[in-house]
Structures are given as C-alpha cells and as structure tokens.
Amino acid sequence: MSETRGRNLGVLKVSAIICAGAFLFGFAMVPVYRIVCEHVLGIKLAEGAADQTAVAGLVEDDSRTITVQFVASVNSKLPWTFVPEQLSVDVHPGKLTEVWFDAKNNGSEAIVGNAVPSVAPSTSSLFFTKTECFCFTEQVLKAGESRRMPVRFFVDPRLPRNVHELTLSYTFYANDVATKRLSDSGLPLPSAS
C-alpha cells in the first residue's frame, strides 16, 4: 500500500507543478503578446482615446492624401446590423476627421455589444489614432433601437510615404456577461447616447 501511496503522491506533486506552471504561463503571455504585437509586428494595441496633447500638436500635411476605407461586420451571435455611413474618405495626415457608423438591434431584447477595431496594413496601425470611438465602451441597444456612432481619428503625418490607403474595420460581438448583468439588475436601460 505505501508504495502505491508514494506513487500517487508523486503524480499529485507533478500534476500540481504542471498546473501552477500553466497558470503562470497564461499570465506571462499577456505582456509577451503586447511586446510581440507592438515591437515585432508593429501593431498598435488599442488603449483608448488619444490625449489632447497628441491632438494639439498636429500639423496637417495637405501635400498628401490618404484614403481610409471602412469595413463593418457583426459576429453571427449578435442580431444587429452595423454599417459605415461612408465606405471611404480621403484625408490629409494630421487632420482630425469624423465619420459615422450606424447600428441597429434586430433582436427582441436589449443587448450589450462591443466593437473590436483593426487597422490594415497592420504596420500602419502605429500611425492611426482615434480620439473618440464607440469601440472604447460597451454599447447597449434596446430591442429595435438604432444608433449613429461617431469615430474621430487622425492619420499621423509620419505615416510612411509609400502608404496611400488604410482600412479601418470593426467587428461587433455580443457581450453576454454584460447583457446578463443588465437583465439581472432590473434597472432601466440607459437612454441612447
């Protein structure tokens, strides 16, 4: 019996070490992912709106025109329609630009959604800055509700000269946890913003 017990204890120790290692590895992946994206792949990870000092120091480069295309999609689990009001806009680097997207909840109840942005080519994301975006916060739409949502952005004048076109795309996903929290709270829904 003691030999079997000893083997079981050994297996338990090894299993605990493997579990602890996997848990620590998961936490270590967050900063590693950030470092790889930003420093190796040149992808800027969204961190909210640009501060006013970044906007205040802008100088418009009217000698260049960049075409910014807009793509909108919705995850299949979210019963919303979501479209840009313009498919593209021509901008001068350094100029603050505003565009609008329209969303509608086609479902029978209120749903919370989150938009995930992406800029292509990915190396150009370092030069694309949003000062206001619906992607910074959760969006609550009541059943049948429609909403116009602005995005204000600028293209940094330091964008490489060989880049003439950028694509800003968003995918909306259902936020099941926030939707459940909203329905469980029994509180009235926030008014449309």
mmCIF file of C-alpha atoms in Angstrom:
data_model
loop_
_atom_site.group_PDB
_atom_site.id
_atom_site.type_symbol
_atom_site.label_atom_id
_atom_site.label_comp_id
_atom_site.label_asym_id
_atom_site.label_seq_id
_atom_site.Cartn_x
_atom_site.Cartn_y
_atom_site.Cartn_z
ATOM 1 C CA MET A 1 0.000 0.000 0.000
ATOM 2 C CA SER A 2 2.724 2.511 0.913
ATOM 3 C CA GLU A 3 4.420 2.051 -2.475
ATOM 4 C CA THR A 4 1.150 2.866 -4.298
ATOM 5 C CA ARG A 5 0.546 5.788 -1.978
ATOM 6 C CA GLY A 6 4.067 7.083 -2.685
ATOM 7 C CA ARG A 7 3.499 6.884 -6.457
ATOM 8 C CA ASN A 8 0.154 8.642 -6.130
ATOM 9 C CA LEU A 9 1.743 11.408 -4.076
ATOM 10 C CA GLY A 10 4.471 11.763 -6.720
ATOM 11 C CA VAL A 11 1.906 12.022 -9.516
ATOM 12 C CA LEU A 12 -0.028 14.593 -7.467
ATOM 13 C CA LYS A 13 3.104 16.721 -6.962
ATOM 14 C CA VAL A 14 3.999 16.614 -10.664
ATOM 15 C CA SER A 15 0.399 17.469 -11.614
ATOM 16 C CA ALA A 16 0.348 20.420 -9.197
ATOM 17 C CA ILE A 17 3.633 21.740 -10.605
ATOM 18 C CA ILE A 18 2.351 21.412 -14.181
ATOM 19 C CA CYS A 19 -0.917 23.199 -13.286
ATOM 20 C CA ALA A 20 0.937 26.005 -11.487
ATOM 21 C CA GLY A 21 3.318 26.341 -14.444
ATOM 22 C CA ALA A 22 0.447 26.522 -16.927
ATOM 23 C CA PHE A 23 -1.295 29.135 -14.778
ATOM 24 C CA LEU A 24 1.849 31.305 -14.583
ATOM 25 C CA PHE A 25 2.463 30.822 -18.309
ATOM 26 C CA GLY A 26 -1.030 32.219 -19.002
ATOM 27 C CA PHE A 27 -0.244 35.379 -17.042
ATOM 28 C CA ALA A 28 3.154 35.742 -18.722
ATOM 29 C CA MET A 29 1.533 35.616 -22.178
ATOM 30 C CA VAL A 30 -0.215 38.995 -21.759
ATOM 31 C CA PRO A 31 2.961 41.124 -21.661
ATOM 32 C CA VAL A 32 4.656 38.843 -24.206
ATOM 33 C CA TYR A 33 1.708 39.293 -26.597
ATOM 34 C CA ARG A 34 1.861 43.089 -26.152
ATOM 35 C CA ILE A 35 5.619 43.176 -26.770
ATOM 36 C CA VAL A 36 5.395 40.962 -29.876
ATOM 37 C CA CYS A 37 2.485 42.957 -31.337
ATOM 38 C CA GLU A 38 3.939 46.402 -30.738
ATOM 39 C CA HIS A 39 7.673 45.854 -31.178
ATOM 40 C CA VAL A 40 7.992 42.894 -33.518
ATOM 41 C CA LEU A 41 4.871 43.062 -35.687
ATOM 42 C CA GLY A 42 4.341 46.840 -35.433
ATOM 43 C CA ILE A 43 0.689 46.525 -34.416
ATOM 44 C CA LYS A 44 -0.644 49.209 -32.090
ATOM 45 C CA LEU A 45 -2.970 47.728 -29.491
ATOM 46 C CA ALA A 46 -5.980 49.943 -28.721
ATOM 47 C CA GLU A 47 -5.680 51.686 -25.369
ATOM 48 C CA GLY A 48 -8.460 54.246 -25.552
ATOM 49 C CA ALA A 49 -8.660 57.764 -26.855
ATOM 50 C CA ALA A 50 -5.620 59.847 -27.685
ATOM 51 C CA ASP A 51 -4.921 62.563 -25.173
ATOM 52 C CA GLN A 52 -5.351 66.246 -26.012
ATOM 53 C CA THR A 53 -1.594 66.883 -26.256
ATOM 54 C CA ALA A 54 -1.367 64.468 -29.198
ATOM 55 C CA VAL A 55 -4.185 66.285 -30.977
ATOM 56 C CA ALA A 56 -2.978 69.796 -30.103
ATOM 57 C CA GLY A 57 0.416 69.250 -31.716
ATOM 58 C CA LEU A 58 -0.962 68.070 -35.054
ATOM 59 C CA VAL A 59 0.162 69.767 -38.222
ATOM 60 C CA GLU A 60 -1.872 68.935 -41.303
ATOM 61 C CA ASP A 61 0.131 67.718 -44.298
ATOM 62 C CA ASP A 62 -2.042 68.899 -47.191
ATOM 63 C CA SER A 63 0.524 67.709 -49.730
ATOM 64 C CA ARG A 64 -0.604 64.093 -49.144
ATOM 65 C CA THR A 65 -3.956 62.372 -49.336
ATOM 66 C CA ILE A 66 -4.645 59.044 -47.667
ATOM 67 C CA THR A 67 -7.756 57.011 -48.487
ATOM 68 C CA VAL A 68 -9.264 55.442 -45.383
ATOM 69 C CA GLN A 69 -11.715 52.624 -46.141
ATOM 70 C CA PHE A 70 -14.306 51.426 -43.619
ATOM 71 C CA VAL A 71 -15.477 47.866 -43.102
ATOM 72 C CA ALA A 72 -18.158 46.862 -40.580
ATOM 73 C CA SER A 73 -19.213 43.355 -39.607
ATOM 74 C CA VAL A 74 -21.198 41.637 -36.888
ATOM 75 C CA ASN A 75 -20.459 38.316 -35.243
ATOM 76 C CA SER A 76 -23.102 35.709 -36.123
ATOM 77 C CA LYS A 77 -24.309 35.509 -32.475
ATOM 78 C CA LEU A 78 -25.293 39.193 -32.436
ATOM 79 C CA PRO A 79 -28.637 40.052 -34.107
ATOM 80 C CA TRP A 80 -27.518 43.543 -35.126
ATOM 81 C CA THR A 81 -26.935 45.305 -38.406
ATOM 82 C CA PHE A 82 -23.880 47.534 -38.465
ATOM 83 C CA VAL A 83 -22.667 49.630 -41.410
ATOM 84 C CA PRO A 84 -20.448 52.624 -42.094
ATOM 85 C CA GLU A 85 -22.241 55.675 -43.488
ATOM 86 C CA GLN A 86 -19.359 56.137 -45.947
ATOM 87 C CA LEU A 87 -17.301 53.344 -47.461
ATOM 88 C CA SER A 88 -14.197 55.533 -47.619
ATOM 89 C CA VAL A 89 -12.928 59.037 -47.027
ATOM 90 C CA ASP A 90 -9.856 60.897 -48.292
ATOM 91 C CA VAL A 91 -7.910 62.616 -45.509
ATOM 92 C CA HIS A 92 -4.764 64.665 -45.126
ATOM 93 C CA PRO A 93 -2.381 63.316 -42.499
ATOM 94 C CA GLY A 94 -2.623 65.381 -39.323
ATOM 95 C CA LYS A 95 -6.233 66.447 -39.910
ATOM 96 C CA LEU A 96 -8.843 65.387 -37.358
ATOM 97 C CA THR A 97 -11.643 63.583 -39.233
ATOM 98 C CA GLU A 98 -15.076 62.402 -38.120
ATOM 99 C CA VAL A 99 -17.043 59.534 -39.666
ATOM 100 C CA TRP A 100 -20.222 57.775 -38.587
ATOM 101 C CA PHE A 101 -21.373 54.179 -38.257
ATOM 102 C CA ASP A 102 -24.972 53.010 -37.863
ATOM 103 C CA ALA A 103 -26.027 50.108 -35.660
ATOM 104 C CA LYS A 104 -29.449 48.553 -35.132
ATOM 105 C CA ASN A 105 -30.560 45.845 -32.713
ATOM 106 C CA ASN A 106 -32.823 43.492 -34.695
ATOM 107 C CA GLY A 107 -33.347 41.266 -31.652
ATOM 108 C CA SER A 108 -36.307 41.096 -29.284
ATOM 109 C CA GLU A 109 -34.430 42.253 -26.181
ATOM 110 C CA ALA A 110 -31.713 44.678 -25.109
ATOM 111 C CA ILE A 111 -28.200 43.511 -25.932
ATOM 112 C CA VAL A 112 -24.776 44.827 -24.971
ATOM 113 C CA GLY A 113 -22.191 44.763 -27.744
ATOM 114 C CA ASN A 114 -18.507 45.544 -28.000
ATOM 115 C CA ALA A 115 -16.717 46.567 -31.186
ATOM 116 C CA VAL A 116 -13.206 45.351 -31.895
ATOM 117 C CA PRO A 117 -11.222 47.601 -34.254
ATOM 118 C CA SER A 118 -8.487 46.660 -36.673
ATOM 119 C CA VAL A 119 -6.308 48.752 -38.984
ATOM 120 C CA ALA A 120 -4.698 47.390 -42.138
ATOM 121 C CA PRO A 121 -1.974 47.230 -43.164
ATOM 122 C CA SER A 122 -1.083 46.256 -39.601
ATOM 123 C CA THR A 123 2.212 48.165 -39.577
ATOM 124 C CA SER A 124 0.254 51.358 -40.267
ATOM 125 C CA SER A 125 -1.799 50.968 -37.089
ATOM 126 C CA LEU A 126 1.000 52.805 -35.284
ATOM 127 C CA PHE A 127 0.076 55.894 -37.326
ATOM 128 C CA PHE A 128 -3.709 55.715 -36.950
ATOM 129 C CA THR A 129 -5.099 57.331 -33.785
ATOM 130 C CA LYS A 130 -8.711 57.502 -32.605
ATOM 131 C CA THR A 131 -9.734 60.393 -30.339
ATOM 132 C CA GLU A 132 -13.342 59.212 -29.965
ATOM 133 C CA CYS A 133 -14.782 55.812 -30.752
ATOM 134 C CA PHE A 134 -17.739 53.649 -29.839
ATOM 135 C CA CYS A 135 -15.199 50.833 -29.524
ATOM 136 C CA PHE A 136 -13.889 52.341 -26.264
ATOM 137 C CA THR A 137 -17.063 51.397 -24.353
ATOM 138 C CA GLU A 138 -19.856 48.837 -24.265
ATOM 139 C CA GLN A 139 -22.828 49.719 -26.460
ATOM 140 C CA VAL A 140 -26.334 48.942 -25.195
ATOM 141 C CA LEU A 141 -29.103 48.823 -27.767
ATOM 142 C CA LYS A 142 -32.707 48.163 -26.780
ATOM 143 C CA ALA A 143 -34.805 45.848 -28.969
ATOM 144 C CA GLY A 144 -35.354 47.617 -32.307
ATOM 145 C CA GLU A 145 -33.148 50.583 -31.342
ATOM 146 C CA SER A 146 -30.895 52.252 -33.914
ATOM 147 C CA ARG A 147 -27.921 54.461 -33.150
ATOM 148 C CA ARG A 148 -25.446 56.633 -35.074
ATOM 149 C CA MET A 149 -21.987 56.330 -33.576
ATOM 150 C CA PRO A 150 -19.065 58.632 -34.357
ATOM 151 C CA VAL A 151 -15.397 57.844 -34.801
ATOM 152 C CA ARG A 152 -12.932 60.728 -34.709
ATOM 153 C CA PHE A 153 -9.424 59.968 -35.858
ATOM 154 C CA PHE A 154 -6.298 61.301 -37.448
ATOM 155 C CA VAL A 155 -3.550 59.760 -39.517
ATOM 156 C CA ASP A 156 -0.132 60.672 -38.169
ATOM 157 C CA PRO A 157 1.898 62.737 -40.675
ATOM 158 C CA ARG A 158 4.808 60.342 -40.009
ATOM 159 C CA LEU A 159 2.911 57.589 -41.877
ATOM 160 C CA PRO A 160 5.409 56.153 -44.396
ATOM 161 C CA ARG A 161 5.125 57.877 -47.769
ATOM 162 C CA ASN A 162 4.580 54.577 -49.606
ATOM 163 C CA VAL A 163 1.250 54.023 -47.773
ATOM 164 C CA HIS A 164 -1.668 55.621 -49.611
ATOM 165 C CA GLU A 165 -4.574 53.569 -48.292
ATOM 166 C CA LEU A 166 -5.676 52.335 -44.859
ATOM 167 C CA THR A 167 -8.604 50.135 -43.880
ATOM 168 C CA LEU A 168 -10.362 50.605 -40.558
ATOM 169 C CA SER A 169 -12.553 47.637 -39.781
ATOM 170 C CA TYR A 170 -14.796 46.851 -36.837
ATOM 171 C CA THR A 171 -16.459 43.650 -35.757
ATOM 172 C CA PHE A 172 -19.239 43.856 -33.175
ATOM 173 C CA TYR A 173 -19.552 40.984 -30.719
ATOM 174 C CA ALA A 174 -22.284 40.227 -28.208
ATOM 175 C CA ASN A 175 -21.112 40.834 -24.639
ATOM 176 C CA ASP A 176 -23.069 38.042 -22.959
ATOM 177 C CA VAL A 177 -21.745 38.806 -19.470
ATOM 178 C CA ALA A 178 -22.738 42.488 -19.625
ATOM 179 C CA THR A 179 -26.098 41.642 -21.226
ATOM 180 C CA LYS A 180 -26.860 39.169 -18.422
ATOM 181 C CA ARG A 181 -25.737 41.697 -15.801
ATOM 182 C CA LEU A 182 -28.030 44.278 -17.404
ATOM 183 C CA SER A 183 -31.042 41.961 -17.460
ATOM 184 C CA ASP A 184 -30.384 40.705 -13.900
ATOM 185 C CA SER A 185 -30.055 44.221 -12.496
ATOM 186 C CA GLY A 186 -33.680 45.126 -13.189
ATOM 187 C CA LEU A 187 -32.555 48.713 -13.696
ATOM 188 C CA PRO A 188 -33.947 50.737 -16.576
ATOM 189 C CA LEU A 189 -31.777 50.735 -19.679
ATOM 190 C CA PRO A 190 -29.610 53.768 -20.279
ATOM 191 C CA SER A 191 -31.010 56.220 -22.793
ATOM 192 C CA ALA A 192 -29.472 56.273 -26.260
ATOM 193 C CA SER A 193 -26.380 58.423 -26.394
#
